[in-house]
PDB file of N, CA and C in Angstrom:
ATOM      1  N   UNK A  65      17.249 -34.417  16.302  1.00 45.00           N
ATOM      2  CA  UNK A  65      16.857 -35.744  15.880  1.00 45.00           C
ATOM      3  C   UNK A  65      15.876 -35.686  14.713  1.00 45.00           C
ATOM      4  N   UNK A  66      14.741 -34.673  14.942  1.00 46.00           N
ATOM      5  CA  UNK A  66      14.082 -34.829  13.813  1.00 46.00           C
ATOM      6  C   UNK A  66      14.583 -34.352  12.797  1.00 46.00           C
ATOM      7  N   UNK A  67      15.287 -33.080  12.547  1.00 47.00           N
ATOM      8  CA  UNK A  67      16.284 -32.859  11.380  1.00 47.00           C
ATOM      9  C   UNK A  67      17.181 -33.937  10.730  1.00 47.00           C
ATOM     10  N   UNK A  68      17.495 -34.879  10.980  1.00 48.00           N
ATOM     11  CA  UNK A  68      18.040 -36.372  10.811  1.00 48.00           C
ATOM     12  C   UNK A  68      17.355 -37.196  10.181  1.00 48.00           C
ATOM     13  N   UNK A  69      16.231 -37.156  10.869  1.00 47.00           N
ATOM     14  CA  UNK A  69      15.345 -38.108  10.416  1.00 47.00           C
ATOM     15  C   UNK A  69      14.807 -37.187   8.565  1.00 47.00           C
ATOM     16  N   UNK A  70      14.360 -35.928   8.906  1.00 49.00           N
ATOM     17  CA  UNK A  70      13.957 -35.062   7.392  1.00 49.00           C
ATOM     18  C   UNK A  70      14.977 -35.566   6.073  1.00 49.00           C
ATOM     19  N   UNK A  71      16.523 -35.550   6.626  1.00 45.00           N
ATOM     20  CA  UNK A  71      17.694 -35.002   5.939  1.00 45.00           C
ATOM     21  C   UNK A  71      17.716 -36.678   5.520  1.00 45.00           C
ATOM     22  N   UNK A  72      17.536 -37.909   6.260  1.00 48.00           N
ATOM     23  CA  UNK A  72      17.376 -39.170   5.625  1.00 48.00           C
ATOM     24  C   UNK A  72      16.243 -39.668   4.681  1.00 48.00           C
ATOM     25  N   UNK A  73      15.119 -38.882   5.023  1.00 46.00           N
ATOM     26  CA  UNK A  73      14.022 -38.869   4.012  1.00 46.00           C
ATOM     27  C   UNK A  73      13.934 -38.243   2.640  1.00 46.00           C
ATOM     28  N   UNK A  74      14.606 -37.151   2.482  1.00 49.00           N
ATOM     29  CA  UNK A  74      15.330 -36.402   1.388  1.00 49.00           C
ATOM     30  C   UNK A  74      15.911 -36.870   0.687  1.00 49.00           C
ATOM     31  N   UNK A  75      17.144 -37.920   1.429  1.00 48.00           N
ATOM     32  CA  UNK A  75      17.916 -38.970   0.350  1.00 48.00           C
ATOM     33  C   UNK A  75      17.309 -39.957   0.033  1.00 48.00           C
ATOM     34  N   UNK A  76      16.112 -40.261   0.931  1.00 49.00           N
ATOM     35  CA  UNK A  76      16.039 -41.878   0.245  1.00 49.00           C
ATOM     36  C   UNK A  76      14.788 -41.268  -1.067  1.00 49.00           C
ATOM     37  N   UNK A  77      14.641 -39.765  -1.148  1.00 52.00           N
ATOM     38  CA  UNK A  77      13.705 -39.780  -2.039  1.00 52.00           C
ATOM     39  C   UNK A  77      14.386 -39.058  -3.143  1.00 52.00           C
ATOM     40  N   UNK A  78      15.898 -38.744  -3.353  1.00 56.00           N
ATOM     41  CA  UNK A  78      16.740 -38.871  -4.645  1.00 56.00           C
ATOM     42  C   UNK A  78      16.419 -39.261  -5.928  1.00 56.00           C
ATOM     43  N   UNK A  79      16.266 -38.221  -6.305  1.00 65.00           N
ATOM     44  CA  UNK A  79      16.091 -38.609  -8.248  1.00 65.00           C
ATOM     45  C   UNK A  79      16.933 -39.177  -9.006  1.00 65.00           C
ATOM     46  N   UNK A  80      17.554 -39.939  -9.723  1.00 81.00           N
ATOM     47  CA  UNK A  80      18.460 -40.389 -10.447  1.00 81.00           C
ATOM     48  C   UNK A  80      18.464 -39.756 -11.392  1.00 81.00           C
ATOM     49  N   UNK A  81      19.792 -39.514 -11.977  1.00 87.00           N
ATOM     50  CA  UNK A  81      20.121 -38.248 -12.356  1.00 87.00           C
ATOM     51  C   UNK A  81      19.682 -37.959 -14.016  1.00 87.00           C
ATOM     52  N   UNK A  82      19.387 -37.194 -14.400  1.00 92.00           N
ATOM     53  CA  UNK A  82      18.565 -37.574 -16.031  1.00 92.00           C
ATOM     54  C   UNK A  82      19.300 -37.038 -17.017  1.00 92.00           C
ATOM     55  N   UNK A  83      19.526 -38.129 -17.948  1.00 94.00           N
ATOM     56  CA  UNK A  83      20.423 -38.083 -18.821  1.00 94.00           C
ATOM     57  C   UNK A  83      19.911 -37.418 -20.355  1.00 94.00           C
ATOM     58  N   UNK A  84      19.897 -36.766 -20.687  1.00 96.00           N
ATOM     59  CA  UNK A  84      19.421 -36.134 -22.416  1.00 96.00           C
ATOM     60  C   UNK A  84      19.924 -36.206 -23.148  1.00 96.00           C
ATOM     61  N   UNK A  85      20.224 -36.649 -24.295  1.00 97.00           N
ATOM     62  CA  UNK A  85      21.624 -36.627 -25.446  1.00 97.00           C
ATOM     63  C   UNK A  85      20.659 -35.700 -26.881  1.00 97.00           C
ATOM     64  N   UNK A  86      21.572 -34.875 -26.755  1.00 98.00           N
ATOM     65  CA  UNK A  86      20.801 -34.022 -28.070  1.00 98.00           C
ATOM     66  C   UNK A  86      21.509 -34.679 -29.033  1.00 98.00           C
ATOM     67  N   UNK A  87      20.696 -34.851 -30.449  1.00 97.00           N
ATOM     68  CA  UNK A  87      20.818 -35.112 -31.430  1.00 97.00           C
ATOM     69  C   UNK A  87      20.797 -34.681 -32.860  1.00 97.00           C
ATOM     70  N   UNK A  88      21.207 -35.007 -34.143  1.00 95.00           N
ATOM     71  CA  UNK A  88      20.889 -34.497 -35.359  1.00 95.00           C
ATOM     72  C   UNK A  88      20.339 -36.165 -35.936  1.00 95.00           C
ATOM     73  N   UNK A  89      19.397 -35.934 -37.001  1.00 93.00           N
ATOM     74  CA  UNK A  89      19.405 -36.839 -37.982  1.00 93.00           C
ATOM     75  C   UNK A  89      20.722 -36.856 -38.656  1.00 93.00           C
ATOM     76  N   UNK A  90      21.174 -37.926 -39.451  1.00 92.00           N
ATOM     77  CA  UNK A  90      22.609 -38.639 -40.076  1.00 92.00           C
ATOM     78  C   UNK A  90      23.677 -37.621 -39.662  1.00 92.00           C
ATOM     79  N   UNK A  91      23.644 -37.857 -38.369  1.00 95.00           N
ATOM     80  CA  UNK A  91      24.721 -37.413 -37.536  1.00 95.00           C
ATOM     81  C   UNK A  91      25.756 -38.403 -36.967  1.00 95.00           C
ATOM     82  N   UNK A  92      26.725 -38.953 -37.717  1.00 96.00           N
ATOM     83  CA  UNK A  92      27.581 -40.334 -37.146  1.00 96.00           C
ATOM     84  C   UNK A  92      28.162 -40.330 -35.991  1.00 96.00           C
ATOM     85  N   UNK A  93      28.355 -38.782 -35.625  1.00 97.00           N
ATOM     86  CA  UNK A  93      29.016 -38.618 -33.801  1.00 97.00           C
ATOM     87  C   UNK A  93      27.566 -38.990 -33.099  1.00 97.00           C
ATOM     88  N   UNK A  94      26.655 -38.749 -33.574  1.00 97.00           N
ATOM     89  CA  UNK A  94      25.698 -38.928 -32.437  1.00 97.00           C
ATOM     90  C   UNK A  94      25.214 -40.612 -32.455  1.00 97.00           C
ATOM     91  N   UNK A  95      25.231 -41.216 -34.155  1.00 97.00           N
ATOM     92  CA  UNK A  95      25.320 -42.419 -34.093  1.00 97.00           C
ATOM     93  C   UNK A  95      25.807 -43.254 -33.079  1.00 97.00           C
ATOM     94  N   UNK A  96      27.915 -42.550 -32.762  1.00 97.00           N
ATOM     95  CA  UNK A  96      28.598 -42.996 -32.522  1.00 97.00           C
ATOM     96  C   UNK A  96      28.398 -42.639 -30.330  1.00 97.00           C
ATOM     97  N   UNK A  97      27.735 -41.804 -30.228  1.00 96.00           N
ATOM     98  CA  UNK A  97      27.520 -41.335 -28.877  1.00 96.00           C
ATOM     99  C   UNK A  97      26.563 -42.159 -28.449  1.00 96.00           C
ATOM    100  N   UNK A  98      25.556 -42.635 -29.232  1.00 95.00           N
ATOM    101  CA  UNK A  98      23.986 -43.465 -28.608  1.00 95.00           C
ATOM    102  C   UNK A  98      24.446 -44.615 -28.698  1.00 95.00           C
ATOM    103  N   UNK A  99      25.956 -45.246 -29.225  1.00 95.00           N
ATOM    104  CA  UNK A  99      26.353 -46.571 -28.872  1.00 95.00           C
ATOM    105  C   UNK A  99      26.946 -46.995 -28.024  1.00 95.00           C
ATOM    106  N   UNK A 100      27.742 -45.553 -27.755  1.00 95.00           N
ATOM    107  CA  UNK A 100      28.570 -45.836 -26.434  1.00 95.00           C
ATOM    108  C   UNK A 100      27.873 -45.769 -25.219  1.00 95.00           C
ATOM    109  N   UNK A 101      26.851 -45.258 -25.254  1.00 94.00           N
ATOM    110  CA  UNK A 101      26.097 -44.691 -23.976  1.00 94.00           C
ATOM    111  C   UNK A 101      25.290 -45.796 -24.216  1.00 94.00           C
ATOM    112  N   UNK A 102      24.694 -46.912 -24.515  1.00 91.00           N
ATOM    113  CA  UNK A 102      24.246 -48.176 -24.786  1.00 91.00           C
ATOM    114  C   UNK A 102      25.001 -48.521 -24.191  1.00 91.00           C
ATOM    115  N   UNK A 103      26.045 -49.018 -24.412  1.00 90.00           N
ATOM    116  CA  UNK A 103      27.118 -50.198 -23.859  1.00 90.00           C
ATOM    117  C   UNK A 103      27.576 -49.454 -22.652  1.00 90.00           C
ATOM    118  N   UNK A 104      27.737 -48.343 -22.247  1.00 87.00           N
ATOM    119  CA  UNK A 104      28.502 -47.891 -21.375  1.00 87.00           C
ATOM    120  C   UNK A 104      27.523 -47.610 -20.037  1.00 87.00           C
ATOM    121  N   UNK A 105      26.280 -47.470 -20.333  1.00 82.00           N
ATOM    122  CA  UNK A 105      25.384 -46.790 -19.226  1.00 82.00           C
ATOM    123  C   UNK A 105      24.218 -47.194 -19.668  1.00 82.00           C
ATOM    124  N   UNK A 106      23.727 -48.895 -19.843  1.00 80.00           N
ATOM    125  CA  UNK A 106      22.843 -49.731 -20.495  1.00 80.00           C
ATOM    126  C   UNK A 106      21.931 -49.468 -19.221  1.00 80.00           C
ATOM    127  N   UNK A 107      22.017 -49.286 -18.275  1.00 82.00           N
ATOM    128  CA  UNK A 107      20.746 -49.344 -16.991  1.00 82.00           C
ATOM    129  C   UNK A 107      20.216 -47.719 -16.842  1.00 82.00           C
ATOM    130  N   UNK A 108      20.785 -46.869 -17.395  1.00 84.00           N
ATOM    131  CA  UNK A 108      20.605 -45.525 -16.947  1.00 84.00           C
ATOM    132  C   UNK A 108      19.723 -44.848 -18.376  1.00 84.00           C
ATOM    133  N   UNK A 109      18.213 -44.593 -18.015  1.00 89.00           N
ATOM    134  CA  UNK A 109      17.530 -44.077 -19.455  1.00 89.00           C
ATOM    135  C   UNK A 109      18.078 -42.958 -19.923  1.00 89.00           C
ATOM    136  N   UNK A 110      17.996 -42.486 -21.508  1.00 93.00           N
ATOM    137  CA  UNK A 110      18.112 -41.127 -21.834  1.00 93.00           C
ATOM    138  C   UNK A 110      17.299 -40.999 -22.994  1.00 93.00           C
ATOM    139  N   UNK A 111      17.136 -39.695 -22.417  1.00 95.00           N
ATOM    140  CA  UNK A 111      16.240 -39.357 -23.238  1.00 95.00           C
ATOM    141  C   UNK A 111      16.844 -38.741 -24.542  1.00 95.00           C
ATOM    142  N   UNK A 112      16.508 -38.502 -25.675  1.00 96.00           N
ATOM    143  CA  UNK A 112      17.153 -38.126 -26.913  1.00 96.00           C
ATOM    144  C   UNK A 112      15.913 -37.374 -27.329  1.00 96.00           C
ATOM    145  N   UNK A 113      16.573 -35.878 -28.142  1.00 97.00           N
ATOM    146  CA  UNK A 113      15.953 -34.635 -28.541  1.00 97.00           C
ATOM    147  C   UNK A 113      16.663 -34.352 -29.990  1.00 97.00           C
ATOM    148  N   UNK A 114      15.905 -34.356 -30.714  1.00 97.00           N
ATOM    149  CA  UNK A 114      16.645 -33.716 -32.232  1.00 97.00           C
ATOM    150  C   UNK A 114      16.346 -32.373 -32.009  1.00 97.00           C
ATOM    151  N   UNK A 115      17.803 -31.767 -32.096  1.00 97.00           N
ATOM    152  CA  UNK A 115      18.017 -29.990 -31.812  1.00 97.00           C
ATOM    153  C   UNK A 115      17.228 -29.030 -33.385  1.00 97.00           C
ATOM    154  N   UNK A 116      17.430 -29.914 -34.076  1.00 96.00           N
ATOM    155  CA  UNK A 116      16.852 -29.503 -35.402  1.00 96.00           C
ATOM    156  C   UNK A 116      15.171 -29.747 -35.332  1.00 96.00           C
ATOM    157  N   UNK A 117      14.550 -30.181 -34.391  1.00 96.00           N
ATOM    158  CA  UNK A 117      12.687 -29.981 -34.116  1.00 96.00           C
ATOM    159  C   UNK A 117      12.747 -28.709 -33.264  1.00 96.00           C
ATOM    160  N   UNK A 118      14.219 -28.271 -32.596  1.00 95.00           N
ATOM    161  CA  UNK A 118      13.273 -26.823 -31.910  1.00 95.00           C
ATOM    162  C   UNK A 118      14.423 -25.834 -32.310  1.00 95.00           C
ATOM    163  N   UNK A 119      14.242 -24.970 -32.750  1.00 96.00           N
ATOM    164  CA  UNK A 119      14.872 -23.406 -33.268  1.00 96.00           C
ATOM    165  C   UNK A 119      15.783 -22.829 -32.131  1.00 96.00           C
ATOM    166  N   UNK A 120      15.178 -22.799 -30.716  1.00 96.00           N
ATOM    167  CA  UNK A 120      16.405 -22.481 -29.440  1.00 96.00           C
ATOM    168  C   UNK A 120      17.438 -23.076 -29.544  1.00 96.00           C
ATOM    169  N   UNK A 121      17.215 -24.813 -29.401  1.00 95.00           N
ATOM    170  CA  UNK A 121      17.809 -26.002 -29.091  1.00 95.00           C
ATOM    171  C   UNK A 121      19.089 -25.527 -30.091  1.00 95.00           C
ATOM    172  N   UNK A 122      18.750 -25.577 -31.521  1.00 95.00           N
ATOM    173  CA  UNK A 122      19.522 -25.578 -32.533  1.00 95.00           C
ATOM    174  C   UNK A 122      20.868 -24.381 -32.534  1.00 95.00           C
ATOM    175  N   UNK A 123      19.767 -23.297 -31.766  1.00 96.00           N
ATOM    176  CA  UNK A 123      20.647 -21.907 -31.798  1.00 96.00           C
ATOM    177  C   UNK A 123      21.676 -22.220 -30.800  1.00 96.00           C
ATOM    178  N   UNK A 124      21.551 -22.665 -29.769  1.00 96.00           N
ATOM    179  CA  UNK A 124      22.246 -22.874 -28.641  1.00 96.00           C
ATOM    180  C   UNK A 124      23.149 -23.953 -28.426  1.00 96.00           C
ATOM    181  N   UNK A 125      23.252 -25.275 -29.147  1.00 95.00           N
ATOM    182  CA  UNK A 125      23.837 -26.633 -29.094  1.00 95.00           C
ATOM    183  C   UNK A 125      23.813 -27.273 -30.802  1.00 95.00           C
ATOM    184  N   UNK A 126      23.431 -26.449 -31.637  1.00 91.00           N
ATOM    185  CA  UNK A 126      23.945 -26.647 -32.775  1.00 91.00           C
ATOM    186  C   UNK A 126      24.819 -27.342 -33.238  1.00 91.00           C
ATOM    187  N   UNK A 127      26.003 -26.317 -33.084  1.00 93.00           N
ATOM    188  CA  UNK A 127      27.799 -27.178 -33.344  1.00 93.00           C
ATOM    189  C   UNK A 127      28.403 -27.856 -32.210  1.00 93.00           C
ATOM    190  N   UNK A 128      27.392 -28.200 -31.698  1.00 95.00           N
ATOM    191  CA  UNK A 128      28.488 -29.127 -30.610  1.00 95.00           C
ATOM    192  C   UNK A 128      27.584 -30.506 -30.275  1.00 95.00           C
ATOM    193  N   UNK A 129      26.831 -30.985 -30.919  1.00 97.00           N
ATOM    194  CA  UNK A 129      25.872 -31.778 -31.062  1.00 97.00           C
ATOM    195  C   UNK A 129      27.089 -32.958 -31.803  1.00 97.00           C
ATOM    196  N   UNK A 130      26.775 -34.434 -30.936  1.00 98.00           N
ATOM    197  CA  UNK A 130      25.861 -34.617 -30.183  1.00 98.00           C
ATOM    198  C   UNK A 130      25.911 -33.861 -28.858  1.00 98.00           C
ATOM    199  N   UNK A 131      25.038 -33.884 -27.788  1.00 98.00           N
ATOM    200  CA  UNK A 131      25.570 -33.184 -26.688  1.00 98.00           C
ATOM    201  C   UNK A 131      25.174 -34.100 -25.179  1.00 98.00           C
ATOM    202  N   UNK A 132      25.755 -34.855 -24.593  1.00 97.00           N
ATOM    203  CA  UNK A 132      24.753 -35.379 -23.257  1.00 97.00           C
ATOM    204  C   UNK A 132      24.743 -34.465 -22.175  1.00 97.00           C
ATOM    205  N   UNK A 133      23.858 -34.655 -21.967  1.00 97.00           N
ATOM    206  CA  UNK A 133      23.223 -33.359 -20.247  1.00 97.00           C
ATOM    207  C   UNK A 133      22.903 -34.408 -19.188  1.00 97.00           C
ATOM    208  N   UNK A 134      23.618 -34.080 -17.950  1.00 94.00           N
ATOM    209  CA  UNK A 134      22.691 -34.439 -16.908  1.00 94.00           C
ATOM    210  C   UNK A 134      21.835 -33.979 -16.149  1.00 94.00           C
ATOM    211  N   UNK A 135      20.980 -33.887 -15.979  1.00 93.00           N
ATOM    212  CA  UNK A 135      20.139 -32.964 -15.426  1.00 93.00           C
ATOM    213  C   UNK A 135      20.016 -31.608 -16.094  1.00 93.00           C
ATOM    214  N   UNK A 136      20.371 -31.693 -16.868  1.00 93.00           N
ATOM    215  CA  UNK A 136      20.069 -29.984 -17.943  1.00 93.00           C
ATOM    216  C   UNK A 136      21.425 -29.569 -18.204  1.00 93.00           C
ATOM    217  N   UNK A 137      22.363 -29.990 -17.798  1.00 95.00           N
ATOM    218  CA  UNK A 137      24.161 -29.420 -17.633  1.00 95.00           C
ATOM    219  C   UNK A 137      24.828 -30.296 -18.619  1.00 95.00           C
ATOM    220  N   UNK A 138      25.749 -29.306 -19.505  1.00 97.00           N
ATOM    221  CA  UNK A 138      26.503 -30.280 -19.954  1.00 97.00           C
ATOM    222  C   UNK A 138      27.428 -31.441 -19.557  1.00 97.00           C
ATOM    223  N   UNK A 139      27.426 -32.181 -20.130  1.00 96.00           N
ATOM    224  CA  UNK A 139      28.757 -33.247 -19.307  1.00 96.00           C
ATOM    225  C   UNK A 139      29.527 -33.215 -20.220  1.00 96.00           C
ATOM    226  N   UNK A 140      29.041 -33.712 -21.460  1.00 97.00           N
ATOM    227  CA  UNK A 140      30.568 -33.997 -22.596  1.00 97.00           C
ATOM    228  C   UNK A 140      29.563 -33.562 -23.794  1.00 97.00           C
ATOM    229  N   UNK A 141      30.291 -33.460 -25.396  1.00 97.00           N
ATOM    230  CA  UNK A 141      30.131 -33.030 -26.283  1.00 97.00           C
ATOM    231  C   UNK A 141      30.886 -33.722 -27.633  1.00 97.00           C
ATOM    232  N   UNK A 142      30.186 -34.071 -28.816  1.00 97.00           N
ATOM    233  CA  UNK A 142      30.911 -34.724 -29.796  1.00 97.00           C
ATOM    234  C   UNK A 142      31.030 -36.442 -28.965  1.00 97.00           C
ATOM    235  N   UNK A 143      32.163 -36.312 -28.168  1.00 97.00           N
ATOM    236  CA  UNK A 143      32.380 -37.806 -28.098  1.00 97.00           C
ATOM    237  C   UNK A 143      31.985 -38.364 -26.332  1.00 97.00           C
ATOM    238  N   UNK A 144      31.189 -39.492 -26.450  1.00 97.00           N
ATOM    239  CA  UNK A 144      30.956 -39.770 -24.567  1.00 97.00           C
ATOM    240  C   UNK A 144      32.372 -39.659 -23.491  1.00 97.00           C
ATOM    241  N   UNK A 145      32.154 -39.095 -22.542  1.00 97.00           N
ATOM    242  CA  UNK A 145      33.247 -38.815 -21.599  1.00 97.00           C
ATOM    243  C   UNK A 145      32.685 -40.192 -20.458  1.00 97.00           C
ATOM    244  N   UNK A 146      33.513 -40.624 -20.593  1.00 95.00           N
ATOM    245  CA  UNK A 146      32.776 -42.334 -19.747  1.00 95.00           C
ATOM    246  C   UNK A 146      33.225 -41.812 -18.603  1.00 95.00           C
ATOM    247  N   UNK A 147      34.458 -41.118 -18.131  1.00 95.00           N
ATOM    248  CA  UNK A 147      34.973 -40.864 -16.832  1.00 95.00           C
ATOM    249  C   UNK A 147      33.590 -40.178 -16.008  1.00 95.00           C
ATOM    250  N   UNK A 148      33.452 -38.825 -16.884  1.00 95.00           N
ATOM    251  CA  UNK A 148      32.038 -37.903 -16.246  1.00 95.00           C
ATOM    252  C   UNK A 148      31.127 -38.458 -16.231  1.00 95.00           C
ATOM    253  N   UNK A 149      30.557 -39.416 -17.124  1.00 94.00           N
ATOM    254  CA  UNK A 149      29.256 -40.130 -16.667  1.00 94.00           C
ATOM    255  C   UNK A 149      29.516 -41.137 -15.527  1.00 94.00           C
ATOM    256  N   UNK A 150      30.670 -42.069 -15.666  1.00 91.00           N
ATOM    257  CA  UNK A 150      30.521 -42.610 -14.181  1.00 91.00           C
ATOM    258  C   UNK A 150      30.384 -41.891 -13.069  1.00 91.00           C
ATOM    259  N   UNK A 151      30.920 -40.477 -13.100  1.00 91.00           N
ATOM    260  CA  UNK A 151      31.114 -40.088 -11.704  1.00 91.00           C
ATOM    261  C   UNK A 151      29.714 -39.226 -11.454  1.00 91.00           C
ATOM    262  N   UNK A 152      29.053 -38.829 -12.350  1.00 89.00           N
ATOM    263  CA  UNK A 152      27.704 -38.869 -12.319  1.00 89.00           C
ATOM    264  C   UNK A 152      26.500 -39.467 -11.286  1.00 89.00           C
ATOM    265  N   UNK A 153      26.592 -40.778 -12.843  1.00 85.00           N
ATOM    266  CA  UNK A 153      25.987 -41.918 -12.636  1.00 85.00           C
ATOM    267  C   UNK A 153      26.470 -42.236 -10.697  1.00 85.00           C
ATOM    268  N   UNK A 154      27.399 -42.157 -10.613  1.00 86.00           N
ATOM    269  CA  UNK A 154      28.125 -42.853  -9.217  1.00 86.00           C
ATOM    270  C   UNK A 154      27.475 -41.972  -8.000  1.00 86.00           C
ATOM    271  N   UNK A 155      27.574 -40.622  -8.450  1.00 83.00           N
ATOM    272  CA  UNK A 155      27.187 -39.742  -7.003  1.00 83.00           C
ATOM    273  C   UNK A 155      25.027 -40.048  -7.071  1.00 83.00           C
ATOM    274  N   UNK A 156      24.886 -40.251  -8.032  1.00 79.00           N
ATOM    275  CA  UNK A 156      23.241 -40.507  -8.150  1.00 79.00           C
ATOM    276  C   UNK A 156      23.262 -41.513  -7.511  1.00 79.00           C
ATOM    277  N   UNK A 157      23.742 -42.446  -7.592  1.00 75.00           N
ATOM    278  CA  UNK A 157      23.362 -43.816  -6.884  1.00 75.00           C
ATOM    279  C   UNK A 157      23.833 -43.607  -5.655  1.00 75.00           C
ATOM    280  N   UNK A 158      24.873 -43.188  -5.613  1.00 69.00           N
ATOM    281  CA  UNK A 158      24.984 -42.928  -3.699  1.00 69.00           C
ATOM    282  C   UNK A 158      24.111 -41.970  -3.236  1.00 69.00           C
ATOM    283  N   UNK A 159      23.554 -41.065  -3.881  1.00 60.00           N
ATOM    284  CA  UNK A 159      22.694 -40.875  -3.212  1.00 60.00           C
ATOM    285  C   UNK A 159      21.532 -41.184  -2.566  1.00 60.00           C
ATOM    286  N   UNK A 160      20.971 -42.192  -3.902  1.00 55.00           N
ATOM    287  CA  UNK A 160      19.745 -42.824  -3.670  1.00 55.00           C
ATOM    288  C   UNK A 160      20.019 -43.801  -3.021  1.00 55.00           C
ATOM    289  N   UNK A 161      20.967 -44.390  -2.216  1.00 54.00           N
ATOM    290  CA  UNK A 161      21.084 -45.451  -1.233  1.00 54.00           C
ATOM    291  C   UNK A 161      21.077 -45.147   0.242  1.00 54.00           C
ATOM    292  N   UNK A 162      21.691 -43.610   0.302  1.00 49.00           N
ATOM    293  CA  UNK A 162      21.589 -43.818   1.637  1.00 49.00           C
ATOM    294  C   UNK A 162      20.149 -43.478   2.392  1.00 49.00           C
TER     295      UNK A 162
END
């Protein structure tokens, strides 16, 4: 019983899942990525990183920028994958409900 009770306290204290979109300055895919992810996932924050302020970032996600992460993981690249962010977005919120 008390393991029940722990394992319900765990969920109701669920993080929602954190979204990052790496970026370039006059980058039109990324233009074109921070609009869709506006309209597409308007309640869900993200945070945005220009890969060109850190030397790793750049070495590592360079050519595939823009890039969104959830939680540190890629999801999609160049263009928003609306399917993967809903199902994302979807398992975060079920989590944080029950």
């Amino acid at each position: 019983m008390a393991a029940d009770a722990d394992l319900e306290s765990d969920r109701s204290r669920a993080v929602p899942v954190r979204l990052t979109l790496l970026i370039r300055a006059y980058c039109h895919l990324c233009d074109d990525m921070r609009t869709a992810l506006a309209e597409h996932a308007a309640e869900t924050p993200v945070l945005e990183i220009d890969v060109d302020t850190d030397p790793a970032l750049e070495a590592r996600w360079g050519t595939l920028v823009p890039v969104l992460l959830a939680d540190g993981q890629e999801l999609c690249h160049y263009w928003l994958d609306t399917r993967a962010l809903d199902a994302i977005v979807a398992r975060s919120a079920g989590a944080n409900s029950r």
